[in-house]
């Protein structure tokens, strides 16, 4: 598939360019990957400029203090690098490795309807949070929620709370009290 045919939903944001570093076109990198250096395993990067995706190549990267910095090919001065500040760093979703059966990328869970075992519609997944011990589904409740909830935080615990994820039906079955 040609890059020009890909849309926003076909890309996964893995990080963001930070401030310019030095005068030779280096940029700070804010990585969203579990292991920060892992962002460099996915190349080439795609950057969204004024609504259009543009491919960029990394000529070099390194750790600097507690952060990462990178130099893009053909960007050799501070002024050119400044154009990339705050731009998202993405890759095509197809660049992500395949997961084992029963594992999901967060992006796959976004927008799914969450229903408990009694058939009560708890709402839609709008975000996920990493807490250290387990991930948490952020579920926006329906406007007509009988329990007056606007949002629910449901721990993503396989088998105990999350019983089944059906991507085809766009639904997550949970063992969860709607009053929580």
PDB file of C-alpha atoms in Angstrom:
ATOM      1  CA  UNK A   1       0.000   0.000   0.000  1.00  0.00           C
ATOM      2  CA  UNK A   2       1.397   3.385  -0.953  1.00  0.00           C
ATOM      3  CA  UNK A   3       1.943   5.867   1.834  1.00  0.00           C
ATOM      4  CA  UNK A   4      -0.179   8.479   0.101  1.00  0.00           C
ATOM      5  CA  UNK A   5      -3.189   6.151   0.329  1.00  0.00           C
ATOM      6  CA  UNK A   6      -2.883   5.717   4.098  1.00  0.00           C
ATOM      7  CA  UNK A   7      -5.076   7.770   6.400  1.00  0.00           C
ATOM      8  CA  UNK A   8      -4.700   8.915  10.018  1.00  0.00           C
ATOM      9  CA  UNK A   9      -6.257   5.694  11.337  1.00  0.00           C
ATOM     10  CA  UNK A  10      -3.615   3.605   9.522  1.00  0.00           C
ATOM     11  CA  UNK A  11      -0.812   5.075  11.646  1.00  0.00           C
ATOM     12  CA  UNK A  12       0.242   4.399  15.216  1.00  0.00           C
ATOM     13  CA  UNK A  13       1.849   7.290  17.082  1.00  0.00           C
ATOM     14  CA  UNK A  14       4.969   6.053  18.894  1.00  0.00           C
ATOM     15  CA  UNK A  15       6.292   9.382  20.116  1.00  0.00           C
ATOM     16  CA  UNK A  16       6.712  13.058  19.498  1.00  0.00           C
ATOM     17  CA  UNK A  17       9.528  15.394  18.570  1.00  0.00           C
ATOM     18  CA  UNK A  18      10.537  17.666  21.411  1.00  0.00           C
ATOM     19  CA  UNK A  19      12.718  20.746  21.439  1.00  0.00           C
ATOM     20  CA  UNK A  20      15.626  21.376  19.110  1.00  0.00           C
ATOM     21  CA  UNK A  21      18.949  20.302  20.596  1.00  0.00           C
ATOM     22  CA  UNK A  22      22.035  22.289  19.573  1.00  0.00           C
ATOM     23  CA  UNK A  23      22.668  24.081  16.296  1.00  0.00           C
ATOM     24  CA  UNK A  24      23.187  21.108  13.952  1.00  0.00           C
ATOM     25  CA  UNK A  25      19.583  19.962  13.587  1.00  0.00           C
ATOM     26  CA  UNK A  26      19.256  17.441  16.434  1.00  0.00           C
ATOM     27  CA  UNK A  27      15.847  17.057  18.107  1.00  0.00           C
ATOM     28  CA  UNK A  28      14.772  15.667  21.456  1.00  0.00           C
ATOM     29  CA  UNK A  29      12.556  12.587  21.158  1.00  0.00           C
ATOM     30  CA  UNK A  30       9.646  11.812  23.492  1.00  0.00           C
ATOM     31  CA  UNK A  31       9.120   8.070  23.100  1.00  0.00           C
ATOM     32  CA  UNK A  32       5.838   6.372  24.056  1.00  0.00           C
ATOM     33  CA  UNK A  33       7.225   2.842  23.667  1.00  0.00           C
ATOM     34  CA  UNK A  34       7.680   0.636  26.766  1.00  0.00           C
ATOM     35  CA  UNK A  35      11.443   0.766  26.321  1.00  0.00           C
ATOM     36  CA  UNK A  36      12.156   4.335  25.138  1.00  0.00           C
ATOM     37  CA  UNK A  37      14.917   3.285  22.725  1.00  0.00           C
ATOM     38  CA  UNK A  38      12.437   0.901  21.105  1.00  0.00           C
ATOM     39  CA  UNK A  39      11.077   3.783  19.025  1.00  0.00           C
ATOM     40  CA  UNK A  40      14.206   3.492  16.877  1.00  0.00           C
ATOM     41  CA  UNK A  41      13.307  -0.118  15.971  1.00  0.00           C
ATOM     42  CA  UNK A  42      10.477   1.235  13.813  1.00  0.00           C
ATOM     43  CA  UNK A  43      11.718   3.016  10.722  1.00  0.00           C
ATOM     44  CA  UNK A  44      11.115   4.906   8.602  1.00  0.00           C
ATOM     45  CA  UNK A  45       9.064   7.309  10.668  1.00  0.00           C
ATOM     46  CA  UNK A  46       6.048   9.180   9.377  1.00  0.00           C
ATOM     47  CA  UNK A  47       5.438  12.773  10.457  1.00  0.00           C
ATOM     48  CA  UNK A  48       2.218  14.704   9.910  1.00  0.00           C
ATOM     49  CA  UNK A  49       2.875  18.140   8.394  1.00  0.00           C
ATOM     50  CA  UNK A  50      -0.204  20.278   7.810  1.00  0.00           C
ATOM     51  CA  UNK A  51      -2.454  17.246   7.393  1.00  0.00           C
ATOM     52  CA  UNK A  52      -0.103  15.298   5.112  1.00  0.00           C
ATOM     53  CA  UNK A  53       2.064  12.400   6.178  1.00  0.00           C
ATOM     54  CA  UNK A  54       5.735  12.714   5.285  1.00  0.00           C
ATOM     55  CA  UNK A  55       8.379  10.032   5.653  1.00  0.00           C
ATOM     56  CA  UNK A  56      11.578  10.943   7.477  1.00  0.00           C
ATOM     57  CA  UNK A  57      14.820   9.015   7.917  1.00  0.00           C
ATOM     58  CA  UNK A  58      16.985   9.023  11.029  1.00  0.00           C
ATOM     59  CA  UNK A  59      20.682   9.438  10.323  1.00  0.00           C
ATOM     60  CA  UNK A  60      21.728   9.099  13.965  1.00  0.00           C
ATOM     61  CA  UNK A  61      20.374   8.904  17.507  1.00  0.00           C
ATOM     62  CA  UNK A  62      21.773   8.684  21.018  1.00  0.00           C
ATOM     63  CA  UNK A  63      20.995   9.001  24.689  1.00  0.00           C
ATOM     64  CA  UNK A  64      21.651  12.401  26.184  1.00  0.00           C
ATOM     65  CA  UNK A  65      21.281  12.750  29.954  1.00  0.00           C
ATOM     66  CA  UNK A  66      17.889  11.170  30.700  1.00  0.00           C
ATOM     67  CA  UNK A  67      16.454  11.691  27.239  1.00  0.00           C
ATOM     68  CA  UNK A  68      16.894  10.686  23.625  1.00  0.00           C
ATOM     69  CA  UNK A  69      17.998  12.873  20.742  1.00  0.00           C
ATOM     70  CA  UNK A  70      17.965  12.157  17.033  1.00  0.00           C
ATOM     71  CA  UNK A  71      19.253  13.681  13.839  1.00  0.00           C
ATOM     72  CA  UNK A  72      17.135  13.425  10.719  1.00  0.00           C
ATOM     73  CA  UNK A  73      18.682  12.959   7.293  1.00  0.00           C
ATOM     74  CA  UNK A  74      18.987  16.283   5.421  1.00  0.00           C
ATOM     75  CA  UNK A  75      18.215  18.375   8.520  1.00  0.00           C
ATOM     76  CA  UNK A  76      21.471  20.145   9.308  1.00  0.00           C
ATOM     77  CA  UNK A  77      20.541  23.310  11.137  1.00  0.00           C
ATOM     78  CA  UNK A  78      18.435  24.486  14.016  1.00  0.00           C
ATOM     79  CA  UNK A  79      15.920  26.398  11.868  1.00  0.00           C
ATOM     80  CA  UNK A  80      14.986  23.358   9.763  1.00  0.00           C
ATOM     81  CA  UNK A  81      14.782  21.161  12.867  1.00  0.00           C
ATOM     82  CA  UNK A  82      12.434  23.698  14.483  1.00  0.00           C
ATOM     83  CA  UNK A  83       9.774  22.773  11.882  1.00  0.00           C
ATOM     84  CA  UNK A  84       9.531  19.301  13.478  1.00  0.00           C
ATOM     85  CA  UNK A  85       9.059  20.433  17.101  1.00  0.00           C
ATOM     86  CA  UNK A  86       5.882  18.907  18.608  1.00  0.00           C
ATOM     87  CA  UNK A  87       5.198  16.787  15.506  1.00  0.00           C
ATOM     88  CA  UNK A  88       3.949  13.254  16.174  1.00  0.00           C
ATOM     89  CA  UNK A  89       6.182  10.348  15.198  1.00  0.00           C
ATOM     90  CA  UNK A  90       4.170   7.494  13.702  1.00  0.00           C
ATOM     91  CA  UNK A  91       4.549   4.272  11.773  1.00  0.00           C
ATOM     92  CA  UNK A  92       2.021   2.337   9.697  1.00  0.00           C
ATOM     93  CA  UNK A  93      -0.009   0.007  11.944  1.00  0.00           C
ATOM     94  CA  UNK A  94       1.210  -2.877   9.793  1.00  0.00           C
ATOM     95  CA  UNK A  95       4.764  -2.251  11.075  1.00  0.00           C
ATOM     96  CA  UNK A  96       3.823  -3.446  14.574  1.00  0.00           C
ATOM     97  CA  UNK A  97       4.651  -7.065  15.348  1.00  0.00           C
ATOM     98  CA  UNK A  98       1.855  -9.634  15.403  1.00  0.00           C
ATOM     99  CA  UNK A  99       0.616 -10.510  18.884  1.00  0.00           C
ATOM    100  CA  UNK A 100      -0.136 -13.851  20.470  1.00  0.00           C
ATOM    101  CA  UNK A 101      -3.748 -15.048  20.587  1.00  0.00           C
ATOM    102  CA  UNK A 102      -5.621 -13.114  23.290  1.00  0.00           C
ATOM    103  CA  UNK A 103      -3.203 -10.169  23.308  1.00  0.00           C
ATOM    104  CA  UNK A 104      -4.270  -6.787  21.944  1.00  0.00           C
ATOM    105  CA  UNK A 105      -2.758  -3.433  21.202  1.00  0.00           C
ATOM    106  CA  UNK A 106      -4.431  -0.585  23.065  1.00  0.00           C
ATOM    107  CA  UNK A 107      -5.472   0.905  19.716  1.00  0.00           C
ATOM    108  CA  UNK A 108      -7.539  -2.231  19.067  1.00  0.00           C
ATOM    109  CA  UNK A 109      -9.568  -1.719  22.247  1.00  0.00           C
ATOM    110  CA  UNK A 110     -10.412   1.931  21.657  1.00  0.00           C
ATOM    111  CA  UNK A 111     -14.084   2.444  20.798  1.00  0.00           C
ATOM    112  CA  UNK A 112     -15.187  -1.048  21.838  1.00  0.00           C
ATOM    113  CA  UNK A 113     -18.430  -1.381  23.791  1.00  0.00           C
ATOM    114  CA  UNK A 114     -18.032  -2.808  27.290  1.00  0.00           C
ATOM    115  CA  UNK A 115     -20.838  -5.093  28.487  1.00  0.00           C
ATOM    116  CA  UNK A 116     -21.038  -6.988  31.766  1.00  0.00           C
ATOM    117  CA  UNK A 117     -22.056 -10.638  32.093  1.00  0.00           C
ATOM    118  CA  UNK A 118     -25.634  -9.634  32.907  1.00  0.00           C
ATOM    119  CA  UNK A 119     -25.845  -7.786  29.563  1.00  0.00           C
ATOM    120  CA  UNK A 120     -25.634  -4.248  30.960  1.00  0.00           C
ATOM    121  CA  UNK A 121     -23.931  -1.822  28.536  1.00  0.00           C
ATOM    122  CA  UNK A 122     -21.289  -0.033  30.628  1.00  0.00           C
ATOM    123  CA  UNK A 123     -20.182   2.284  27.805  1.00  0.00           C
ATOM    124  CA  UNK A 124     -17.353   2.681  25.330  1.00  0.00           C
ATOM    125  CA  UNK A 125     -13.569   2.477  25.804  1.00  0.00           C
ATOM    126  CA  UNK A 126     -12.184   5.994  25.314  1.00  0.00           C
ATOM    127  CA  UNK A 127      -8.722   5.540  26.800  1.00  0.00           C
ATOM    128  CA  UNK A 128      -6.436   3.166  28.643  1.00  0.00           C
ATOM    129  CA  UNK A 129      -4.118   3.868  31.553  1.00  0.00           C
ATOM    130  CA  UNK A 130      -1.025   2.069  32.717  1.00  0.00           C
ATOM    131  CA  UNK A 131      -0.936   1.847  36.515  1.00  0.00           C
ATOM    132  CA  UNK A 132       2.076  -0.369  37.063  1.00  0.00           C
ATOM    133  CA  UNK A 133       0.192  -3.391  38.380  1.00  0.00           C
ATOM    134  CA  UNK A 134      -2.264  -3.607  35.488  1.00  0.00           C
ATOM    135  CA  UNK A 135      -3.779  -1.568  32.671  1.00  0.00           C
ATOM    136  CA  UNK A 136      -7.121   0.156  33.236  1.00  0.00           C
ATOM    137  CA  UNK A 137      -9.909   0.654  30.707  1.00  0.00           C
ATOM    138  CA  UNK A 138     -11.387   4.161  30.771  1.00  0.00           C
ATOM    139  CA  UNK A 139     -15.018   3.630  29.805  1.00  0.00           C
ATOM    140  CA  UNK A 140     -17.281   6.555  28.960  1.00  0.00           C
ATOM    141  CA  UNK A 141     -20.745   5.635  30.199  1.00  0.00           C
ATOM    142  CA  UNK A 142     -23.841   6.073  28.072  1.00  0.00           C
ATOM    143  CA  UNK A 143     -25.741   9.343  28.556  1.00  0.00           C
ATOM    144  CA  UNK A 144     -28.677   7.371  29.917  1.00  0.00           C
ATOM    145  CA  UNK A 145     -26.648   5.314  32.392  1.00  0.00           C
ATOM    146  CA  UNK A 146     -29.059   3.996  35.052  1.00  0.00           C
ATOM    147  CA  UNK A 147     -26.397   4.404  37.746  1.00  0.00           C
ATOM    148  CA  UNK A 148     -25.624   8.046  36.917  1.00  0.00           C
ATOM    149  CA  UNK A 149     -22.040   7.299  35.927  1.00  0.00           C
ATOM    150  CA  UNK A 150     -20.227   9.404  33.374  1.00  0.00           C
ATOM    151  CA  UNK A 151     -17.054   7.315  33.390  1.00  0.00           C
ATOM    152  CA  UNK A 152     -15.870   4.003  34.760  1.00  0.00           C
ATOM    153  CA  UNK A 153     -12.339   2.785  35.416  1.00  0.00           C
ATOM    154  CA  UNK A 154     -12.222  -0.969  34.907  1.00  0.00           C
ATOM    155  CA  UNK A 155      -9.028  -2.929  35.563  1.00  0.00           C
ATOM    156  CA  UNK A 156      -7.866  -4.937  32.569  1.00  0.00           C
ATOM    157  CA  UNK A 157      -7.385  -8.244  34.359  1.00  0.00           C
ATOM    158  CA  UNK A 158      -7.708 -11.232  32.041  1.00  0.00           C
ATOM    159  CA  UNK A 159     -10.094 -13.948  33.215  1.00  0.00           C
ATOM    160  CA  UNK A 160     -11.017 -12.244  36.496  1.00  0.00           C
ATOM    161  CA  UNK A 161     -12.515  -8.992  35.151  1.00  0.00           C
ATOM    162  CA  UNK A 162     -12.096  -9.117  31.370  1.00  0.00           C
ATOM    163  CA  UNK A 163     -13.772 -12.319  30.247  1.00  0.00           C
ATOM    164  CA  UNK A 164     -13.662 -11.960  26.467  1.00  0.00           C
ATOM    165  CA  UNK A 165     -12.627  -9.463  23.795  1.00  0.00           C
ATOM    166  CA  UNK A 166     -14.407  -9.770  20.462  1.00  0.00           C
ATOM    167  CA  UNK A 167     -12.862  -7.389  17.920  1.00  0.00           C
ATOM    168  CA  UNK A 168     -15.310  -8.488  15.219  1.00  0.00           C
ATOM    169  CA  UNK A 169     -18.353  -7.665  17.371  1.00  0.00           C
ATOM    170  CA  UNK A 170     -16.472  -4.636  18.801  1.00  0.00           C
ATOM    171  CA  UNK A 171     -17.266  -5.710  22.340  1.00  0.00           C
ATOM    172  CA  UNK A 172     -15.530  -6.505  25.621  1.00  0.00           C
ATOM    173  CA  UNK A 173     -17.323  -8.810  28.073  1.00  0.00           C
ATOM    174  CA  UNK A 174     -16.479  -8.087  31.715  1.00  0.00           C
ATOM    175  CA  UNK A 175     -17.386  -9.271  35.183  1.00  0.00           C
ATOM    176  CA  UNK A 176     -18.098  -5.830  36.636  1.00  0.00           C
ATOM    177  CA  UNK A 177     -20.806  -4.261  38.794  1.00  0.00           C
ATOM    178  CA  UNK A 178     -22.338  -1.318  36.913  1.00  0.00           C
ATOM    179  CA  UNK A 179     -22.697   0.594  40.180  1.00  0.00           C
ATOM    180  CA  UNK A 180     -18.875   0.915  40.421  1.00  0.00           C
TER     181      UNK A 180
END
